[in-house]
Short mmCIF file of C-alpha atoms in Angstrom, two decimals:
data_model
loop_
_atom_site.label_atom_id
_atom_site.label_comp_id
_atom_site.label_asym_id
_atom_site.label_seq_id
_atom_site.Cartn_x
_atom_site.Cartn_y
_atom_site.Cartn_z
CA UNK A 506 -13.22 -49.86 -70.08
CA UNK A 507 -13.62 -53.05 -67.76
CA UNK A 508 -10.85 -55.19 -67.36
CA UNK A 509 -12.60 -58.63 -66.94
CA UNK A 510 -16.25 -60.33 -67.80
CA UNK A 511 -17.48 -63.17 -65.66
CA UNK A 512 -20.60 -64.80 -66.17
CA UNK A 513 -22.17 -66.77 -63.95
CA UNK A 514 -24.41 -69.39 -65.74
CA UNK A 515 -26.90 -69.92 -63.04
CA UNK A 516 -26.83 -67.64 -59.71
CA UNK A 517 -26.08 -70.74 -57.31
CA UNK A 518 -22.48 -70.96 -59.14
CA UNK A 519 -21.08 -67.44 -57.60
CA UNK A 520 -20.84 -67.41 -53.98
CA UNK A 521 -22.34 -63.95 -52.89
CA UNK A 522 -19.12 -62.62 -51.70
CA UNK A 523 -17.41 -63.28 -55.34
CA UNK A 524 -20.02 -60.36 -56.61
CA UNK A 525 -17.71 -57.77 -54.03
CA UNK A 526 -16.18 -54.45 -55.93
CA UNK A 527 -17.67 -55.68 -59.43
CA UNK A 528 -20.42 -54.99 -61.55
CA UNK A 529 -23.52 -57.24 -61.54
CA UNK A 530 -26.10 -57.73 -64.63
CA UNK A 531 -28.92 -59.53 -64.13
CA UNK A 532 -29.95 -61.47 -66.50
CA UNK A 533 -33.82 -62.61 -67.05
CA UNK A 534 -34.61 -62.28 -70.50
CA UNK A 535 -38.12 -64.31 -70.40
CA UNK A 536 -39.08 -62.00 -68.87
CA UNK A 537 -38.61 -60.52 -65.70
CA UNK A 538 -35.29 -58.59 -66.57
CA UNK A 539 -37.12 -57.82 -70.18
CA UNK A 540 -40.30 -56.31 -68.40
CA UNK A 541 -38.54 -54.61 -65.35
CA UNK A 542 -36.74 -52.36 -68.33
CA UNK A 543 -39.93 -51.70 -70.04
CA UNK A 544 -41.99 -50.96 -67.11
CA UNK A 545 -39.20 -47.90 -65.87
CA UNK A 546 -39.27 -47.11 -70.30
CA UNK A 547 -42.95 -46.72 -69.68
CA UNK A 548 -42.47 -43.91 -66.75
CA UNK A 549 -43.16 -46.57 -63.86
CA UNK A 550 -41.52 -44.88 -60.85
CA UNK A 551 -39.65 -48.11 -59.26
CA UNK A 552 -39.98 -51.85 -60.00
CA UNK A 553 -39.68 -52.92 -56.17
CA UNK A 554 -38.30 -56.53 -56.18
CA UNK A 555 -39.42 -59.62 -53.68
CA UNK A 556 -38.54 -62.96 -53.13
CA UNK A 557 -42.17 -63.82 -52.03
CA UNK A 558 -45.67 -63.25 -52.97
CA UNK A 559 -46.37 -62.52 -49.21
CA UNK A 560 -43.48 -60.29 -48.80
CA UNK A 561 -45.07 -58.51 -51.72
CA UNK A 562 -48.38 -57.99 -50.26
CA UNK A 563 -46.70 -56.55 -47.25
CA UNK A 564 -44.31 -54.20 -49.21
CA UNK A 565 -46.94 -52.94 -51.51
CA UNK A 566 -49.97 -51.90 -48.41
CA UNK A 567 -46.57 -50.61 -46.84
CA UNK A 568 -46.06 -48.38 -49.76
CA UNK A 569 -49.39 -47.35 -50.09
CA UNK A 570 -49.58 -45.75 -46.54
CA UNK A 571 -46.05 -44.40 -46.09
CA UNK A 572 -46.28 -42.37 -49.72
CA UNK A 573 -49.90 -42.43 -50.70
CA UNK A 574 -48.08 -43.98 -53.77
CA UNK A 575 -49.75 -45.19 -56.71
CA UNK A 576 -48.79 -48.55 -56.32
CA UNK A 577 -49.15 -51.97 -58.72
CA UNK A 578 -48.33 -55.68 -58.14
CA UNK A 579 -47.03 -57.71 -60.48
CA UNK A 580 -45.41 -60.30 -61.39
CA UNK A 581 -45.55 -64.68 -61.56
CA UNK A 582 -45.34 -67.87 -60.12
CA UNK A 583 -44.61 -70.69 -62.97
CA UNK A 584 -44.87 -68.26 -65.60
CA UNK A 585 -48.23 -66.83 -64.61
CA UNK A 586 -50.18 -64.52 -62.74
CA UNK A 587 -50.54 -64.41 -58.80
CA UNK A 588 -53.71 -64.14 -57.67
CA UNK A 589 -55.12 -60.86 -56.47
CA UNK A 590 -52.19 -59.24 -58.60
CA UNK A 591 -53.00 -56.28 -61.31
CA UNK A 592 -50.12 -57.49 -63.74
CA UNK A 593 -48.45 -60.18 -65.00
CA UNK A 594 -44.99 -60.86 -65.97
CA UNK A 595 -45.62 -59.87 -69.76
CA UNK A 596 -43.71 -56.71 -70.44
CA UNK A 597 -46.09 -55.88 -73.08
CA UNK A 598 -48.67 -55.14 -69.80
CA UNK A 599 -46.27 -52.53 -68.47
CA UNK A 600 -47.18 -49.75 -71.59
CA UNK A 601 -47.58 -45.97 -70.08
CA UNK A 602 -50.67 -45.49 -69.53
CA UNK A 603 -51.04 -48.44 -67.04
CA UNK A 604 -47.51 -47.67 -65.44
CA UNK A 605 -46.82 -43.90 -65.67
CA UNK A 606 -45.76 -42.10 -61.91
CA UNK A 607 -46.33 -45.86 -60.45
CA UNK A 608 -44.37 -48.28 -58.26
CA UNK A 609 -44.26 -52.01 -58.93
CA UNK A 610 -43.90 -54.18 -56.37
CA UNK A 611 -42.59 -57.02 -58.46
CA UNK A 612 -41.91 -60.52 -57.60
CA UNK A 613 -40.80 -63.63 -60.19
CA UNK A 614 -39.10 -66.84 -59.29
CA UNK A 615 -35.51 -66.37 -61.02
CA UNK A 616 -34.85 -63.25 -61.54
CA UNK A 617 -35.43 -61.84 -58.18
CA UNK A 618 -33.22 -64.86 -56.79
CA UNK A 619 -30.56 -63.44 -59.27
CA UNK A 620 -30.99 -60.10 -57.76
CA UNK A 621 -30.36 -61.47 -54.47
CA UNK A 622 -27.37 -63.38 -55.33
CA UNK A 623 -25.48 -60.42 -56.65
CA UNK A 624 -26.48 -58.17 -53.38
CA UNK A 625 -22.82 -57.42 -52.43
CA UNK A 626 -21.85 -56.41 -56.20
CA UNK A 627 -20.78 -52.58 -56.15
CA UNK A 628 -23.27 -51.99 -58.49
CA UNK A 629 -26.35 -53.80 -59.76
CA UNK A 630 -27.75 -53.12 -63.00
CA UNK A 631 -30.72 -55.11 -65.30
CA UNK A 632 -29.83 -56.13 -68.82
CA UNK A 633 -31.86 -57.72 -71.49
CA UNK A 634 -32.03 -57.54 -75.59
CA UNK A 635 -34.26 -54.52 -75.58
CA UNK A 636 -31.68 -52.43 -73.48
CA UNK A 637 -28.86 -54.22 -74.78
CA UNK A 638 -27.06 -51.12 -76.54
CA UNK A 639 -27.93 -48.42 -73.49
CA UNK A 640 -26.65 -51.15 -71.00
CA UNK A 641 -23.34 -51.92 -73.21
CA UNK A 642 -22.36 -48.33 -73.76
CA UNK A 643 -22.86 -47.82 -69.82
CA UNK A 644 -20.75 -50.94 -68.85
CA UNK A 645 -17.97 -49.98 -71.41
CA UNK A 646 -16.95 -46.76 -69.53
CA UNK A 647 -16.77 -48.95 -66.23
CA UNK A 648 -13.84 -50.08 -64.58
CA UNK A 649 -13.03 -53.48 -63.42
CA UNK A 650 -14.77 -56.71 -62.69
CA UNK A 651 -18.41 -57.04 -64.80
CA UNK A 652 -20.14 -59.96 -63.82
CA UNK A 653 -23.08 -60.98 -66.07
CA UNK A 654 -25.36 -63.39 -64.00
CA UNK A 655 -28.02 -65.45 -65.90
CA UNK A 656 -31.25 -65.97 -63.65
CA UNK A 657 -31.65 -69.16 -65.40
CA UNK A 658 -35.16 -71.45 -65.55
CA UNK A 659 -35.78 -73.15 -61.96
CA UNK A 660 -32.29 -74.22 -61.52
CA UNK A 661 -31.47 -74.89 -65.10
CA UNK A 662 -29.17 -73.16 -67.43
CA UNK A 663 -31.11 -71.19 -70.05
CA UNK A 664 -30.00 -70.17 -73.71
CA UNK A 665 -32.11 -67.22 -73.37
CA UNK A 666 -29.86 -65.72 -70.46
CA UNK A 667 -26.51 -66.80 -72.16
CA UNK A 668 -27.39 -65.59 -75.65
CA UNK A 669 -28.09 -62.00 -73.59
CA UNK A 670 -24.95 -62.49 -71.67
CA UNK A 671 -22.96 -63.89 -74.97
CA UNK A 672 -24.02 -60.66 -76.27
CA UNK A 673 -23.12 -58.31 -73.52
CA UNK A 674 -19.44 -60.02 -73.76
CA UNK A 675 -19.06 -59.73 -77.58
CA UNK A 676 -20.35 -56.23 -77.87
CA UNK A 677 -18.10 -54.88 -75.27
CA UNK A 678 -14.92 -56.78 -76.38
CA UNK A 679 -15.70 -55.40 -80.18
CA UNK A 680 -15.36 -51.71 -78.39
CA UNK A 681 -12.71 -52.65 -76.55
CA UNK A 682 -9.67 -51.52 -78.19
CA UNK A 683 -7.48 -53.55 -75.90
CA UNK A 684 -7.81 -57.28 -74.35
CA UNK A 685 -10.54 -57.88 -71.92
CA UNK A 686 -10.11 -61.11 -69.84
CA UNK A 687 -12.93 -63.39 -70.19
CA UNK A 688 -14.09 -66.50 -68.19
CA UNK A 689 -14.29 -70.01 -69.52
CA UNK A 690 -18.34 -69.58 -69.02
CA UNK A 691 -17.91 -66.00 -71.33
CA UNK A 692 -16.08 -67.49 -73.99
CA UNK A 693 -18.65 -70.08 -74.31
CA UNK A 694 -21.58 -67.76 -74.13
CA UNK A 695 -20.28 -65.52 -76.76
CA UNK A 696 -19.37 -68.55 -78.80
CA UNK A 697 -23.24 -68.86 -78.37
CA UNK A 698 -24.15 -65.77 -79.39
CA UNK A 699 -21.68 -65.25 -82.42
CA UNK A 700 -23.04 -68.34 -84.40
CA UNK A 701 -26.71 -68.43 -83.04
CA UNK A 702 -26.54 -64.58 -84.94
CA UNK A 703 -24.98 -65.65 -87.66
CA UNK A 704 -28.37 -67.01 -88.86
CA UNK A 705 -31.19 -65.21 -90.34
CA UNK A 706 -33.42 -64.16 -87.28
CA UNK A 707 -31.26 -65.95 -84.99
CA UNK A 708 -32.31 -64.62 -81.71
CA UNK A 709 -35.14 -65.20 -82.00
CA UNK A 710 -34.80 -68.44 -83.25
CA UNK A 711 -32.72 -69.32 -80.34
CA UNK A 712 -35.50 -67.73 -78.03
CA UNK A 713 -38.07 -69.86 -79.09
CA UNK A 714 -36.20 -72.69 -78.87
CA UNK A 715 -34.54 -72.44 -74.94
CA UNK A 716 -36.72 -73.82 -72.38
CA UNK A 717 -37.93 -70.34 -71.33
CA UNK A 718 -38.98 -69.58 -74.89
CA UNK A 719 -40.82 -73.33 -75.32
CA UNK A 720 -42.45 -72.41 -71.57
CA UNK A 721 -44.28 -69.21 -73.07
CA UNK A 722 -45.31 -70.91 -76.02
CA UNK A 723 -46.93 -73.74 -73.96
CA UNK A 724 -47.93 -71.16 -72.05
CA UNK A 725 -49.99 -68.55 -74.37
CA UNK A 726 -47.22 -66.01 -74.43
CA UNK A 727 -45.65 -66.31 -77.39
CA UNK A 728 -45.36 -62.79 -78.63
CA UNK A 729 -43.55 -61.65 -75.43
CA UNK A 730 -40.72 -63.88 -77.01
CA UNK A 731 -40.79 -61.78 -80.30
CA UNK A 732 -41.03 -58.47 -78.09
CA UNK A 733 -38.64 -59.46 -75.27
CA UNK A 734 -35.78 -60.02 -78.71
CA UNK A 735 -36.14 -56.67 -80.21
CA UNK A 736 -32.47 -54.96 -79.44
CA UNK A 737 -32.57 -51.38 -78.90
CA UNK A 738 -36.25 -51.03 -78.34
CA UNK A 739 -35.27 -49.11 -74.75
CA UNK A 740 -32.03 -46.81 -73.86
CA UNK A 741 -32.80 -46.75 -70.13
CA UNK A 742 -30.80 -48.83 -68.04
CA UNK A 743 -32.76 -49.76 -64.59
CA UNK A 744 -30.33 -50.00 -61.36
CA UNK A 745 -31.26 -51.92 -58.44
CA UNK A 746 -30.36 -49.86 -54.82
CA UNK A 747 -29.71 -52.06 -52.34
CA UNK A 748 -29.88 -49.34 -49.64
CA UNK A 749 -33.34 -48.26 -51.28
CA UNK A 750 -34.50 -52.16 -52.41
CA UNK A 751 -36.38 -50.53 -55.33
CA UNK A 752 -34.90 -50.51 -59.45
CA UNK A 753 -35.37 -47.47 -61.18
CA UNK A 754 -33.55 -45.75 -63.93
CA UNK B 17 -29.53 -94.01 -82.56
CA UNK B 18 -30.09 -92.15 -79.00
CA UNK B 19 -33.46 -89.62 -78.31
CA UNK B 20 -32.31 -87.31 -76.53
CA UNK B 21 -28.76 -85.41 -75.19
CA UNK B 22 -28.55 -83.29 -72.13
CA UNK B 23 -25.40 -81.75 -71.07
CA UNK B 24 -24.53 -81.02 -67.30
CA UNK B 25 -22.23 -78.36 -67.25
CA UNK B 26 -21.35 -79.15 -63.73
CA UNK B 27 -22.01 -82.18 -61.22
CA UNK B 28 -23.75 -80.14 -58.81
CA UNK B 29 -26.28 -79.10 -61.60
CA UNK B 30 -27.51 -82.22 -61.59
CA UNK B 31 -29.59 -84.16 -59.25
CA UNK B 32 -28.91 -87.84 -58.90
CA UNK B 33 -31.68 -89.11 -59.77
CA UNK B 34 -31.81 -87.14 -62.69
CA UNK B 35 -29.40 -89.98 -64.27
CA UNK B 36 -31.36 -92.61 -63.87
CA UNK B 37 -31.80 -95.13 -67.03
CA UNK B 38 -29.38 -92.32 -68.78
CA UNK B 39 -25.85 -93.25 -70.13
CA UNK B 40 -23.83 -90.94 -68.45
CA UNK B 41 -20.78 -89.66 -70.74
CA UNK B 42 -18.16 -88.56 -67.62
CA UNK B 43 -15.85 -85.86 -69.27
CA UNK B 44 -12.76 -84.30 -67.23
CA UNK B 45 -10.67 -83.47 -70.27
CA UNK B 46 -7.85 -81.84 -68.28
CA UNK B 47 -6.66 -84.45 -67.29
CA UNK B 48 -8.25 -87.27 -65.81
CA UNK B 49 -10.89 -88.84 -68.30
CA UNK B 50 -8.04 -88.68 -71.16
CA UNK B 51 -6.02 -90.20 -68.76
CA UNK B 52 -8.32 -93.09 -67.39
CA UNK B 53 -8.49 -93.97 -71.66
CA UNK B 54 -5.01 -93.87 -72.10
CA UNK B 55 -3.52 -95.82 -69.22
CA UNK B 56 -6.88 -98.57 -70.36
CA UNK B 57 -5.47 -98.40 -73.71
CA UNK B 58 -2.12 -99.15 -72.52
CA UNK B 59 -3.32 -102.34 -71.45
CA UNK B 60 -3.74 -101.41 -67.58
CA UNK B 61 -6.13 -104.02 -66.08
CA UNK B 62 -8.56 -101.42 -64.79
CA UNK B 63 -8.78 -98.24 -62.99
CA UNK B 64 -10.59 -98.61 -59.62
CA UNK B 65 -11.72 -94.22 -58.89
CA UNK B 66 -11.39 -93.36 -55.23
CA UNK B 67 -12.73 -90.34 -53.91
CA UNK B 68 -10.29 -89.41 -51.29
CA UNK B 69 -6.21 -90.32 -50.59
CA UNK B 70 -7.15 -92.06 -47.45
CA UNK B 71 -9.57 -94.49 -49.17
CA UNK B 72 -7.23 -94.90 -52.65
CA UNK B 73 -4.37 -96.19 -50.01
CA UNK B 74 -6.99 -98.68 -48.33
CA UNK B 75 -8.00 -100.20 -51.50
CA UNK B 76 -4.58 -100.62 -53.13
CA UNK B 77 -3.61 -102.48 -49.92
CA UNK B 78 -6.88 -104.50 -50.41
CA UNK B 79 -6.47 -105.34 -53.77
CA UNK B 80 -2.63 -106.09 -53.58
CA UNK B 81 -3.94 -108.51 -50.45
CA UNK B 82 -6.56 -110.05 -51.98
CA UNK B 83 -5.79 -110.81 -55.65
CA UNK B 84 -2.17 -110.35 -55.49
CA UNK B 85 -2.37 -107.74 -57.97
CA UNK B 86 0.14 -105.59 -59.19
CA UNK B 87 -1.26 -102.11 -58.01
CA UNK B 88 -0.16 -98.62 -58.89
CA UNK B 89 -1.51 -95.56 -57.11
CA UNK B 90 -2.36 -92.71 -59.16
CA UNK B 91 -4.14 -88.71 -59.45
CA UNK B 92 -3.65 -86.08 -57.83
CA UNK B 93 -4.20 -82.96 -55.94
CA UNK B 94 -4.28 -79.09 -57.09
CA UNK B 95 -2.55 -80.69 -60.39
CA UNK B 96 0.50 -82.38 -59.25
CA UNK B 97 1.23 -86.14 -57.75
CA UNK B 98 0.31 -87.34 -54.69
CA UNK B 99 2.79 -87.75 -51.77
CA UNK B 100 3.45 -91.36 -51.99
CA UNK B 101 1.93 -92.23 -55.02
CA UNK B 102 3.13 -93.69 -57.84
CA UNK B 103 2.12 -91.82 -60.65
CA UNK B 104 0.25 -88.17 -61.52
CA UNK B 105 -2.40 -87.33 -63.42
CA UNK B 106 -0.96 -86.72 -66.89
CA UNK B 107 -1.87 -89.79 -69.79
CA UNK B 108 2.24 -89.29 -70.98
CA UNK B 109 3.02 -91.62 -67.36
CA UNK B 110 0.58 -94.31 -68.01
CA UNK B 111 2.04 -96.18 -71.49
CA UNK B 112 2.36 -99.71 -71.40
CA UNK B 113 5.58 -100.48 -69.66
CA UNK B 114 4.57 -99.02 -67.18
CA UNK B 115 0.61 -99.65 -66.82
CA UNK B 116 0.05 -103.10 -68.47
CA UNK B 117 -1.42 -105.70 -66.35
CA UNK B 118 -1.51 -103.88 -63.78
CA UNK B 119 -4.36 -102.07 -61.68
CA UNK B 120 -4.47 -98.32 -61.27
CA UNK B 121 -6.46 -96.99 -57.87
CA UNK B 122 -7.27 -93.66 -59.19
CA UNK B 123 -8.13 -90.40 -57.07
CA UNK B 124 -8.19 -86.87 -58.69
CA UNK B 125 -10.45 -83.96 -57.50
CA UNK B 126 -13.01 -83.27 -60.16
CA UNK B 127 -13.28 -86.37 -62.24
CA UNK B 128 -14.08 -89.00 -59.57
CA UNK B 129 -16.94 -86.43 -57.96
CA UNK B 130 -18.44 -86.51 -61.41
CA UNK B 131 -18.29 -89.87 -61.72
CA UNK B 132 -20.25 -90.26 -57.93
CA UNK B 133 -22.65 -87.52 -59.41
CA UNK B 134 -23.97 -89.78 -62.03
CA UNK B 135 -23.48 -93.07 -59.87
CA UNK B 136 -27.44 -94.20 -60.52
CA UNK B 137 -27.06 -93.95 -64.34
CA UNK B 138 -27.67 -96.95 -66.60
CA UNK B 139 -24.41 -96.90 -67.86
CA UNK B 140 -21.66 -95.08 -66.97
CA UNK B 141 -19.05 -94.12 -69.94
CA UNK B 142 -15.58 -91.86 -69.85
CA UNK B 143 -15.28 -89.73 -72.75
CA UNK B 144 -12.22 -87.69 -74.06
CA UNK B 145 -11.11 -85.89 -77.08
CA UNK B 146 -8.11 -89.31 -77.29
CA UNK B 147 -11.51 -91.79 -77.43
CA UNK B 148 -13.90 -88.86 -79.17
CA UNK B 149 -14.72 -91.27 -82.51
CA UNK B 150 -14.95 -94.44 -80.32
CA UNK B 151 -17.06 -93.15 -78.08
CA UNK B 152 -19.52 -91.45 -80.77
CA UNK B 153 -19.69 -94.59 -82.61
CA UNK B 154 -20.94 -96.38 -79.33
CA UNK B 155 -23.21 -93.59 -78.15
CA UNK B 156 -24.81 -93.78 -82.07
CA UNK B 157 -25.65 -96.80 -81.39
CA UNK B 158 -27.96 -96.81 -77.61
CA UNK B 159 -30.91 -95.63 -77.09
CA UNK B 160 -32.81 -92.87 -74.83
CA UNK B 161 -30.86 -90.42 -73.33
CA UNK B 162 -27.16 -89.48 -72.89
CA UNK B 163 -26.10 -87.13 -69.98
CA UNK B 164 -22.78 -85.54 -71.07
CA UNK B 165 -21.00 -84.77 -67.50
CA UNK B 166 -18.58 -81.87 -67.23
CA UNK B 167 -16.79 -82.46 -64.56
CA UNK B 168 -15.36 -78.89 -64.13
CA UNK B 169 -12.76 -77.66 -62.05
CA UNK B 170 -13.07 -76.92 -58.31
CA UNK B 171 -16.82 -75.99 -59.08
CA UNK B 172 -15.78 -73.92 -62.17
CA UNK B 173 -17.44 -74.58 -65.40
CA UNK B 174 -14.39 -74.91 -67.82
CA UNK B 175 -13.88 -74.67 -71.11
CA UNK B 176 -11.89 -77.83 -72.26
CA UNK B 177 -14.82 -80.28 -70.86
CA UNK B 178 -17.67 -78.40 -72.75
CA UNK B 179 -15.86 -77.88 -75.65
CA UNK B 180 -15.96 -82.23 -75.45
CA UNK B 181 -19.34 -82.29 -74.78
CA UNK B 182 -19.99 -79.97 -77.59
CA UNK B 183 -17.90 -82.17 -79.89
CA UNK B 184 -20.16 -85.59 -78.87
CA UNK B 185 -23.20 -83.84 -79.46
CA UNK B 186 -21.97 -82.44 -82.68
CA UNK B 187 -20.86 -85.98 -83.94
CA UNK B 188 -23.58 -87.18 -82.84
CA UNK B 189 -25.65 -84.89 -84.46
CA UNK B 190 -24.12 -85.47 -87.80
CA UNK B 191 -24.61 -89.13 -87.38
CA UNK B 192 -28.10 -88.98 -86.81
CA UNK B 193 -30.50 -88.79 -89.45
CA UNK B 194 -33.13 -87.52 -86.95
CA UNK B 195 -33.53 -84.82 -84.65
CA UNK B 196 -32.10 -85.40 -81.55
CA UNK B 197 -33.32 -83.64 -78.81
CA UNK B 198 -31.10 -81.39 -77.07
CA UNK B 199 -31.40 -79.25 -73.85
CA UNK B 200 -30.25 -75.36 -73.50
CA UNK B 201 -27.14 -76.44 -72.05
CA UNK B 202 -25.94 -78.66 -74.73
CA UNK B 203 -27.06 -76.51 -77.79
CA UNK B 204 -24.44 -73.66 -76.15
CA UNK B 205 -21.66 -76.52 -75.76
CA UNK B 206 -22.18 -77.40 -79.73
CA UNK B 207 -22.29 -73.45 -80.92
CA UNK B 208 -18.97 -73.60 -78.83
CA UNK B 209 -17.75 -76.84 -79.95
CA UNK B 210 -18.57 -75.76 -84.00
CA UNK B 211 -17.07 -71.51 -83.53
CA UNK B 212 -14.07 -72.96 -82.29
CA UNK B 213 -13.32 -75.58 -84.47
CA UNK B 214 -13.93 -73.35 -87.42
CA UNK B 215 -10.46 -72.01 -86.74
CA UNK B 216 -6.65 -73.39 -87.51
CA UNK B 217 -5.83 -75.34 -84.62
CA UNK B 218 -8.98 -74.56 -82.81
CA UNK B 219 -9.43 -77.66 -80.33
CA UNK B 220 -5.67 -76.86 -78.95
CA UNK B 221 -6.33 -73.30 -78.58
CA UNK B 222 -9.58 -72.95 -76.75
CA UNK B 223 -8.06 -75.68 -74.28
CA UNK B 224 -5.21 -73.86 -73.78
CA UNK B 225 -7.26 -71.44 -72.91
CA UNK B 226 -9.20 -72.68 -70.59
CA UNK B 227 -9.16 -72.49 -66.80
CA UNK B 228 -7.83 -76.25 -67.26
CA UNK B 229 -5.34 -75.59 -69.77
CA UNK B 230 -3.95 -72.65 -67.96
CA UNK B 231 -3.70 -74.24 -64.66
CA UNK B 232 -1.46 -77.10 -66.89
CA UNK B 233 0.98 -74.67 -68.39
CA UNK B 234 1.35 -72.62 -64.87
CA UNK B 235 2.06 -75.79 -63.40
CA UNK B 236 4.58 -76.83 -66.12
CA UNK B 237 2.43 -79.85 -67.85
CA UNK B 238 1.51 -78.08 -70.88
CA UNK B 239 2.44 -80.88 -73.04
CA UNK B 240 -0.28 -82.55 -71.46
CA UNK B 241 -2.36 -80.28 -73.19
CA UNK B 242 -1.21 -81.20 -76.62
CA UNK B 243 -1.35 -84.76 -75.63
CA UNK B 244 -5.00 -84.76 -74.43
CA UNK B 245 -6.04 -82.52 -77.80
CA UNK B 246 -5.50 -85.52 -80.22
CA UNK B 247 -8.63 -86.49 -81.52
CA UNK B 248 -9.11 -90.79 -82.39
CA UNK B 249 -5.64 -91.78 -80.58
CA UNK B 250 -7.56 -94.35 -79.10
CA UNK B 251 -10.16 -96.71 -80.22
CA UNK B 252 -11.06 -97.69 -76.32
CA UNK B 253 -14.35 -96.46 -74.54
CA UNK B 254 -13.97 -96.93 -70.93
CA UNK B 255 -17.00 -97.72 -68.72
CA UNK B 256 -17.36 -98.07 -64.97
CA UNK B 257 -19.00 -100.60 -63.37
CA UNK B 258 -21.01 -99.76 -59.95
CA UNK B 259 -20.80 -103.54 -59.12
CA UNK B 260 -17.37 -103.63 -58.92
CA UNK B 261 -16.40 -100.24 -58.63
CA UNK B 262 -14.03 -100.55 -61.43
CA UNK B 263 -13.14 -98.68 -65.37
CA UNK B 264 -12.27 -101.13 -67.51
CA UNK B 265 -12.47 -101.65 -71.42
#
């Protein structure tokens, strides 16, 4: 069992060498954490994370020489499609038979910031609400430090990422038979999460109502919200290699 | 009745300009905001916030020069007083026979870069759990939008000055007979702010608690903590002036 949850409310709180010897979850529930665990559930190879759209061209014609891989891009830029890109950043675009043997070269404006932030963690894993019970049961047999970092919205706190992380810290504590420490941030989160559930339909409540939910409405991508709440819908837990650079399961 | 309430759950997560034509609610409920209310209410003159040692020393030679005034030095550093200061940073030194009259150059760590943070709001306000209904029934009363600053602890997002924020935007809330729009950030103070209340003693125990609270009791201030929990001690609402530079009722 860990000893300690930390969560990190937005990525530029942590200094990168506070990540060092714990566990990282990243934490982009609309959507790029949500669709990186459906893409590897859908028999995608690797999800292949960038910081830019550039660096994603390059990676991808890199990939497609070196391995003769099947490769896709996908991804957004203010919660839509790049151009010249094959997919967006709607996990309900990542379904087998468009992913299946493939590698995504993926790049979105939070989450992969998030990523980056928690480079030094000992290990780096992707949460959201549809691997929420895989990704609890693997954290609970961890040791140590678990530090739950919430991508956030442009610089902005995001009740999307705390409700996940709220969740995360409430799960684990109710299998934990003894004390785990918790952060001021945690106990606020979980706080969060307890009463926001308390309600009928109150995830998804609360994910239609943060300012990532109200951006997909605005947006046209309103069902992703009802998709990206479903708990349980995936029991893979997607790992991000730093020596490698790609996720995968 | 105000539109709008958005809750900063750190200076830095703010951009100055962000406050401007805002009432800005400073909150830095371990210790100095409670503090800054209770040493008003004690009938101190006003409370002049310094951001550094150097500078407090200048201006309390200035002001005793130039008015004549009777000038106390007070704050602190990492929790305890000042080398030649006159007082600390916990409310219990600043009652009337000590404070009344007089002027109090003020310089703590987190509290007085929160209150620079928000230096281009409208109005600037100092909120605490001692001045909670005060303050509420002042806030009911603007319009637009109130910024509720947490002023955190060295960079930490704590527990005691969310769980404030949470109870303004509760209060205010209940006041309202409209919807008040609130961001992310402040919908996950009030879930905090209600859980926590729901249990015996609830205020006292989550700011025990906190990173704030605990720093108190290691330090050997815990009855600080007590003293800072007690909701409607005072009727005062401090506000600082940018003009002058000074708190005052």
């Amino acid at each position: 069992m860990p000893t300690e949850i930390r969560t990190c409310l937005l990525p530029l709180l942590s200094q990168p060498d506070e990540f060092s010897g714990s566990v990282a979850v990243i934490l982009d529930i609309l959507r790029a954490s949500s669709t990186i665990a459906y893409a590897l559930n859908s028999g995608a190879k690797s999800v292949v994370p960038c910081q830019e759209v550039e660096e994603a061209h390059l990676v991808a014609e890199k990939l497609k020489k070196s391995e003769g891989a099947q490769v896709l891009l996908g991804g957004e830029r203010l919660g839509v499609m790049i151009e010249g890109f094959d997919l967006d950043n709607s996990p309900a675009r990542y379904p087998a038979e468009v992913v299946d043997g493939k590698s995504i070269v993926f790049t979105t404006s939070n989450g992969t910031r998030a990523l980056k932030r928690a480079f030094q963690a000992k290990r780096i894993l992707i949460g959201s609400f549809l691997n929420l019970d895989a990704l609890v049961k693997e954290l609970s047999i961890l040791d140590g430090i678990i530090c739950l970092v919430c991508a956030g919205t442009d610089g902005s706190v995001t009740g999307e990422d705390c409700l996940c992380a709220g969740a995360i810290a409430v799960e684990l504590q109710n299998l934990s038979g003894q004390a785990l420490a918790l952060d001021d941030s945690t106990r606020i989160v979980a706080d969060y999460y307890r009463l926001q559930t308390s309600k009928e339909d109150g995830i998804l409540s609360a994910m239609r109502a943060s300012i990532g939910g109200q951006n997909l409405i605005q947006r046209g991508f309103e069902t992703d919200i009802q998709l990206c709440s479903q708990r349980g819908l995936i029991s893979a837990v997607p790992e991000f290699k730093q020596a490698s650079g790609e996720i995968t399961l």
